[in-house]
Coordinates of C-alpha atoms in Angstrom, one line a residue:
X20 CA 0.0 0.0 0.0
X21 CA 3.0 2.3 0.6
X22 CA 3.5 2.7 -3.2
X23 CA 0.0 4.2 -3.7
X24 CA -0.8 7.9 -3.5
X25 CA -2.3 9.5 -0.3
X26 CA -6.0 9.5 -1.3
X27 CA -5.7 5.8 -2.3
X28 CA -4.1 4.8 1.0
X29 CA -6.7 6.7 2.9
X30 CA -9.5 4.7 1.3
X31 CA -7.9 1.2 1.1
X32 CA -5.2 0.8 3.9
X33 CA -6.5 -1.7 6.5
X34 CA -9.8 -1.9 4.6
X35 CA -9.9 -5.3 2.9
X36 CA -13.4 -6.6 2.2
X37 CA -14.9 -8.9 4.8
X38 CA -13.6 -12.4 3.9
X39 CA -16.8 -14.2 5.0
X40 CA -19.4 -12.1 3.2
X41 CA -17.5 -10.0 0.8
X42 CA -18.9 -6.8 2.4
X43 CA -16.9 -3.9 0.9
X44 CA -16.8 -2.2 4.3
X45 CA -15.3 -4.2 7.1
X46 CA -17.7 -4.8 10.0
X47 CA -17.7 -3.2 13.4
X48 CA -16.5 -5.7 15.8
X49 CA -18.7 -4.7 18.7
X50 CA -17.4 -7.4 21.1
X51 CA -15.7 -7.1 24.5
X52 CA -14.0 -10.5 24.4
X53 CA -13.0 -13.2 21.9
X54 CA -13.4 -17.0 22.1
X55 CA -10.1 -19.0 22.5
X56 CA -9.8 -22.3 20.8
X57 CA -7.9 -23.6 23.8
X58 CA -6.2 -21.9 26.7
X59 CA -3.9 -19.3 25.3
X60 CA -4.7 -20.2 21.7
X61 CA -6.1 -17.0 20.2
X62 CA -7.8 -16.4 17.0
X63 CA -5.9 -13.8 15.0
X64 CA -4.3 -12.7 18.3
X65 CA -7.5 -11.3 19.9
X66 CA -8.6 -12.1 23.4
X67 CA -10.0 -9.0 25.2
X68 CA -11.1 -5.7 23.7
X69 CA -8.7 -3.5 25.8
X70 CA -5.8 -5.5 24.4
X71 CA -7.0 -5.5 20.8
X72 CA -10.0 -5.2 18.6
X73 CA -10.1 -5.9 14.8
X74 CA -11.9 -2.6 14.1
X75 CA -9.2 -0.7 16.0
X76 CA -6.5 -2.7 14.3
X77 CA -7.8 -1.7 10.9
X78 CA -7.8 1.9 11.9
X79 CA -4.3 1.7 13.2
X80 CA -3.1 0.2 9.9
X81 CA -4.9 3.1 8.1
X82 CA -3.3 5.7 10.4
X83 CA 0.2 4.3 9.9
X84 CA -0.3 4.3 6.1
X85 CA -1.5 8.0 6.2
X86 CA 1.7 9.2 8.0
X87 CA 4.1 6.8 6.4
X88 CA 4.8 5.3 9.8
X89 CA 6.0 1.9 11.0
X90 CA 2.9 1.5 13.2
X91 CA 0.2 3.4 14.9
X92 CA -2.0 3.1 18.1
X93 CA -5.5 4.5 18.5
X94 CA -6.8 6.0 21.7
X95 CA -10.0 7.3 23.2
X96 CA -9.0 11.0 22.8
X97 CA -6.0 13.1 21.6
X98 CA -5.0 13.8 25.2
X99 CA -5.2 10.1 26.1
X100 CA -2.8 9.4 23.2
X101 CA -0.4 12.2 24.5
X102 CA -0.7 10.9 28.0
X103 CA 0.3 7.3 27.0
X104 CA 3.2 8.6 25.0
X105 CA 4.5 10.8 27.7
X106 CA 4.1 8.0 30.4
X107 CA 6.0 5.6 28.2
X108 CA 9.0 7.8 27.6
X109 CA 9.4 10.1 30.6
X110 CA 10.7 9.5 34.1
X111 CA 10.9 11.9 37.0
X112 CA 13.7 14.4 36.4
X113 CA 13.2 14.4 32.6
X114 CA 12.5 17.6 30.7
X115 CA 10.2 18.5 27.9
X116 CA 10.7 21.5 25.6
X117 CA 7.5 22.9 24.1
X118 CA 6.6 25.7 21.8
X119 CA 5.2 28.9 23.4
X120 CA 2.0 28.6 21.4
X121 CA 1.2 25.0 22.3
X122 CA -2.4 23.7 22.6
X123 CA -3.8 24.5 26.1
X124 CA -4.7 20.9 26.8
X125 CA -1.2 19.7 26.2
X126 CA 0.2 22.4 28.4
X127 CA -2.3 21.5 31.2
X128 CA -1.5 17.8 30.9
X129 CA 2.2 18.5 31.5
X130 CA 1.8 21.3 34.0
X131 CA -0.9 19.8 36.2
X132 CA -0.4 16.1 35.8
X133 CA 3.2 15.4 34.9
X134 CA 4.9 18.3 36.7
X135 CA 3.8 17.0 40.2
X136 CA 5.3 13.6 39.1
X137 CA 8.7 15.3 38.7
X138 CA 8.7 16.2 35.0
X139 CA 10.1 19.6 34.1
X140 CA 8.9 21.7 31.1
X141 CA 10.1 24.8 29.3
X142 CA 8.3 26.8 26.6
X143 CA 10.3 28.6 23.9
X144 CA 9.9 30.1 20.5
X145 CA 10.5 27.0 18.4
X146 CA 11.1 29.0 15.3
X147 CA 14.2 30.5 16.8
X148 CA 17.0 27.9 16.3
X149 CA 19.3 29.5 18.8
X150 CA 16.6 29.6 21.5
X151 CA 15.9 26.0 20.9
X152 CA 19.5 25.0 21.1
X153 CA 20.0 27.0 24.3
X154 CA 16.9 25.5 25.9
X155 CA 17.8 21.8 25.3
X156 CA 19.3 20.3 28.4
X157 CA 21.0 17.0 29.1
X158 CA 17.8 15.8 30.7
X159 CA 15.6 16.9 27.7
X160 CA 13.9 13.8 26.4
X161 CA 11.2 15.3 24.1
X162 CA 10.9 18.4 21.9
X163 CA 7.2 18.8 21.3
X164 CA 6.2 20.7 18.2
X165 CA 2.9 21.9 16.8
X166 CA 3.0 23.3 13.3
X167 CA 0.8 25.2 12.4
X168 CA 0.2 26.0 16.0
X169 CA -3.0 26.4 17.9
X170 CA -4.3 29.1 17.8
X171 CA -1.8 31.6 16.3
X172 CA -0.8 29.5 13.3
X173 CA 2.9 29.7 13.9
X174 CA 4.9 27.6 11.4
X175 CA 8.1 25.9 12.4
X176 CA 10.6 24.1 10.2
X177 CA 10.2 20.4 11.1
X178 CA 13.4 19.2 9.5
X179 CA 15.5 21.9 11.3
X180 CA 13.8 21.2 14.6
X181 CA 14.4 17.5 14.2
X182 CA 18.1 18.1 13.7
X183 CA 18.2 20.4 16.8
X184 CA 16.4 17.8 18.9
X185 CA 18.5 14.9 17.8
X186 CA 21.8 16.9 18.3
X187 CA 20.7 17.5 21.9
X188 CA 19.9 13.8 22.5
X189 CA 16.1 14.4 22.4
X190 CA 13.3 13.0 20.2
X191 CA 10.9 15.2 18.2
X192 CA 7.2 14.7 18.6
X193 CA 5.0 16.6 16.2
X194 CA 1.3 17.3 16.8
X195 CA 0.0 17.2 13.2
X196 CA -3.7 17.8 14.1
X197 CA -4.0 21.2 12.4
X198 CA -2.4 20.2 9.1
X199 CA -3.5 16.5 8.9
X200 CA -1.4 14.0 7.0
X201 CA -3.2 15.1 3.8
X202 CA -1.1 18.3 3.9
X203 CA 2.0 17.4 6.0
X204 CA 4.0 14.3 6.9
X205 CA 6.4 15.1 9.8
X206 CA 8.0 11.6 9.8
X207 CA 9.3 12.2 6.3
X208 CA 10.9 15.4 7.6
X209 CA 12.8 13.8 10.5
X210 CA 10.2 13.6 13.3
X211 CA 10.3 10.5 15.5
X212 CA 6.6 10.4 16.4
X213 CA 3.4 12.1 15.4
X214 CA 0.3 12.6 17.5
X215 CA -3.2 13.5 16.4
X216 CA -6.5 14.4 17.9
X217 CA -8.4 12.2 15.4
X218 CA -11.6 14.0 16.7
X219 CA -10.6 16.8 14.3
X220 CA -9.8 16.5 10.6
X221 CA -9.3 12.8 10.5
X222 CA -12.8 12.1 11.9
X223 CA -14.0 15.2 10.1
X224 CA -17.7 15.2 11.0
X225 CA -17.8 16.3 14.7
X226 CA -19.3 13.0 15.7
X227 CA -16.4 11.0 17.3
X228 CA -13.7 11.5 19.9
X229 CA -10.3 9.9 19.4
X230 CA -6.5 10.2 19.3
X231 CA -3.5 8.5 17.8
X232 CA 0.2 8.0 18.1
X233 CA 2.1 7.1 14.9
X234 CA 5.7 5.8 15.1
X235 CA 8.5 6.5 12.7
X236 CA 10.2 3.2 13.7
X237 CA 9.8 0.6 16.4
X238 CA 11.8 2.2 19.2
X239 CA 8.8 3.2 21.4
X240 CA 6.0 1.1 20.0
X241 CA 6.0 -1.6 22.7
X242 CA 6.3 0.9 25.6
X243 CA 3.3 2.9 24.3
X244 CA 1.4 -0.2 23.4
X245 CA 1.8 -1.4 27.0
X246 CA 0.4 1.9 28.3
X247 CA -2.5 1.6 26.0
X248 CA -3.2 -1.9 27.4
X249 CA -2.4 -1.3 31.0
X250 CA -4.1 2.1 31.4
X251 CA -6.9 1.3 29.0
X252 CA -7.7 4.5 27.2
X253 CA -8.5 2.7 24.0
X254 CA -10.8 3.8 21.2
X255 CA -14.1 1.9 21.2
X256 CA -15.0 -0.1 18.1
X257 CA -17.7 2.3 16.9
X258 CA -15.5 5.3 17.4
X259 CA -12.7 3.6 15.4
X260 CA -15.1 2.7 12.6
X261 CA -16.4 6.3 12.5
X262 CA -12.8 7.6 12.3
X263 CA -12.0 5.2 9.5
X264 CA -15.1 6.3 7.6
X265 CA -14.1 10.0 8.0
X266 CA -10.5 9.4 6.9
X267 CA -11.7 8.0 3.5
X268 CA -12.7 11.5 2.4
X269 CA -9.8 13.3 4.1
X270 CA -8.0 14.2 0.9
X271 CA -10.9 15.9 -0.8
X272 CA -12.1 17.6 2.4
X273 CA -8.7 19.1 3.1
X274 CA -8.6 20.6 -0.4
X275 CA -11.9 22.4 0.2
X276 CA -11.1 23.4 3.8
X277 CA -7.8 24.9 2.5
X278 CA -9.5 26.7 -0.4
X279 CA -12.2 28.2 1.8
X280 CA -9.7 29.3 4.5
X281 CA -7.5 30.9 1.9
X282 CA -10.4 32.9 0.5
X283 CA -11.4 34.1 3.9
X284 CA -7.8 35.0 4.8
X285 CA -7.5 37.1 1.6
X286 CA -10.9 38.7 2.3
X287 CA -9.9 39.6 5.9
X288 CA -6.3 40.8 5.0
X289 CA -6.2 44.6 4.9
X290 CA -9.7 45.1 6.3
X291 CA -9.7 47.8 8.9
X292 CA -11.6 45.7 11.5
X293 CA -8.6 43.3 11.8
X294 CA -5.2 44.2 13.0
X295 CA -3.7 40.7 12.2
X296 CA -4.7 37.8 10.0
X297 CA -3.0 34.6 11.2
X298 CA -2.9 32.3 8.1
X299 CA 0.2 30.7 6.6
X300 CA -1.3 30.8 3.1
X301 CA -0.8 34.6 3.1
X302 CA 2.6 35.7 1.7
X303 CA 2.7 38.2 4.6
X304 CA 2.6 35.4 7.1
X305 CA 6.1 35.1 8.7
X306 CA 6.0 31.3 8.2
X307 CA 4.7 31.3 4.7
X308 CA 7.8 30.1 2.9
X309 CA 8.4 27.3 5.4
X310 CA 4.8 26.2 5.1
X311 CA 4.9 26.2 1.3
X312 CA 8.0 24.0 1.6
X313 CA 6.8 21.4 4.0
X314 CA 3.0 21.5 3.4
X315 CA 1.0 20.7 0.3
X316 CA -1.7 23.1 1.3
X317 CA -2.2 25.7 4.1
X318 CA -5.2 24.1 5.9
X319 CA -8.6 25.1 7.2
X320 CA -7.6 27.0 10.4
X321 CA -7.1 30.7 10.7
X322 CA -7.2 33.3 13.5
X323 CA -8.1 37.0 13.5
X324 CA -7.1 39.7 15.9
X325 CA -9.8 42.4 16.0
X326 CA -8.9 46.1 16.3
X327 CA -11.7 46.7 18.8
X328 CA -10.0 44.5 21.4
X329 CA -11.6 41.9 23.7
X330 CA -15.1 43.4 23.6
X331 CA -15.2 43.4 19.8
X332 CA -13.8 39.8 19.7
X333 CA -16.5 38.5 22.1
X334 CA -19.3 40.3 20.2
X335 CA -18.0 39.0 16.9
X336 CA -18.0 35.3 17.9
X337 CA -21.5 35.7 19.2
X338 CA -22.8 37.4 16.1
X339 CA -22.1 34.8 13.4
X340 CA -24.8 32.5 12.1
X341 CA -23.2 29.9 9.9
X342 CA -20.1 29.9 12.0
X343 CA -21.2 28.1 15.1
X344 CA -19.8 29.2 18.5
X345 CA -18.2 26.0 19.7
X346 CA -14.9 24.4 20.8
X347 CA -13.1 21.8 18.6
X348 CA -12.3 22.1 14.9
X349 CA -11.9 20.1 11.7
X350 CA -15.5 19.2 11.0
X351 CA -17.3 19.8 7.7
X352 CA -19.2 22.7 9.3
X353 CA -17.6 26.0 10.2
X354 CA -16.9 26.8 13.8
X355 CA -15.8 30.0 15.6
X356 CA -14.3 30.3 19.0
X357 CA -12.8 32.7 21.5
X358 CA -9.5 30.9 22.6
X359 CA -8.8 33.1 25.6
X360 CA -11.9 31.8 27.4
X361 CA -12.5 28.6 25.5
X362 CA -9.9 26.3 24.1
X363 CA -7.0 28.1 25.8
X364 CA -8.5 29.1 29.1
X365 CA -6.1 26.8 30.9
X366 CA -3.1 29.0 29.9
X367 CA -4.6 32.3 31.0
X368 CA -2.1 34.2 33.1
X369 CA 0.9 32.3 31.7
X370 CA 3.3 33.1 29.0
X371 CA 1.1 31.1 26.6
X372 CA -2.0 33.2 27.2
X373 CA -3.8 34.0 23.9
X374 CA -4.4 37.7 23.2
X375 CA -7.9 38.7 24.2
X376 CA -8.7 40.2 20.8
X377 CA -8.0 37.0 18.9
X378 CA -10.8 34.8 17.5
X379 CA -10.3 31.4 15.9
X380 CA -12.1 30.0 12.8
X381 CA -12.3 26.4 11.8
X382 CA -13.4 26.9 8.2
X383 CA -15.7 24.2 7.0
X384 CA -16.6 23.1 3.4
X385 CA -19.8 25.1 2.9
X386 CA -20.1 27.5 0.0
X387 CA -17.5 30.2 0.4
X388 CA -19.8 33.0 -0.6
X389 CA -22.1 32.1 2.2
X390 CA -19.3 32.0 4.8
X391 CA -17.9 35.4 3.8
X392 CA -21.4 36.9 3.9
X393 CA -21.8 35.5 7.4
X394 CA -18.6 37.1 8.6
X395 CA -19.5 40.4 6.9
X396 CA -22.9 40.5 8.6
X397 CA -21.2 39.8 12.0
X398 CA -18.9 42.8 11.4
X399 CA -21.8 45.0 10.5
X400 CA -23.7 43.8 13.6
X401 CA -20.8 44.7 16.0
X402 CA -20.2 48.0 14.2
X403 CA -23.8 48.9 14.9

């Protein structure tokens, strides 16, 4: 399957027709346990759902194929995937280096759950190679990178960061949720592991929660697999099946998400109501050239800073009609959010705090004229 193009892999990897009935879509194995032919003699290696499920196995094969990885593991949420990975690799006294625009949930996990366990963390501008080099310590085990980042859409050179991490004796983990593997493949650029909230673009329809870890090689697979089994935050069979179904349209969806977001960014750029448009598809974006080099498209996420400050930002997110006020992202429908009080409330008062005049758009695949008209009527409403 590795010799096929991305869209073909997304549809066919791990998706052989059912051998018993010929059903083109593999069934959902909604079973908690599996019959053994004799003690310890398992059918296809399955014994208990927490240890393994055929539907989950099919999804994991699909995920590895999407990212060009050696293997993948599927979890009940993105944070469950991150937690299992961190538990598997880190020990008290270890250090994690993060970007200063990291997802608030990742920061909260490390600051509130792992820090009391003896894990140290530092945030830095990952786009500054000298700052990264200076921040890596002998005890640094992981450099954690989001690109584009959430919510300010910072873009960081993955290949350069991988070299810096490896030179310092650390591994590079890339959260590829915003770009999706349809637009960016960090393992091919030198990353060691990739994580996803599959809730977002991979699922794509705002109807399933999930997460994944994809491995560039076999170094950490068994350790993370043990965490998956021993701690138990596995994806359920139906959730796995829904994620697989979403993945099959990922390539075509990401093209439309990207086209719509580009059009909105160009519409917003230069408008007097916005002081900054955060979108890597704009030539004015500081990470535009890097994004053009390591991504095949610029994605469906963008953020806007309103000239009117926090009050204007709040009123704007409450004035749209097609753009629904909600957390999360990556669904076919457009969402709008106020990061300071929603997705990134956990980092208020820290160096990662999101400016209070920033709003975030997850641009869906609706008709672009309707989306822009909705944003224009919201601007008119707050101006009035």
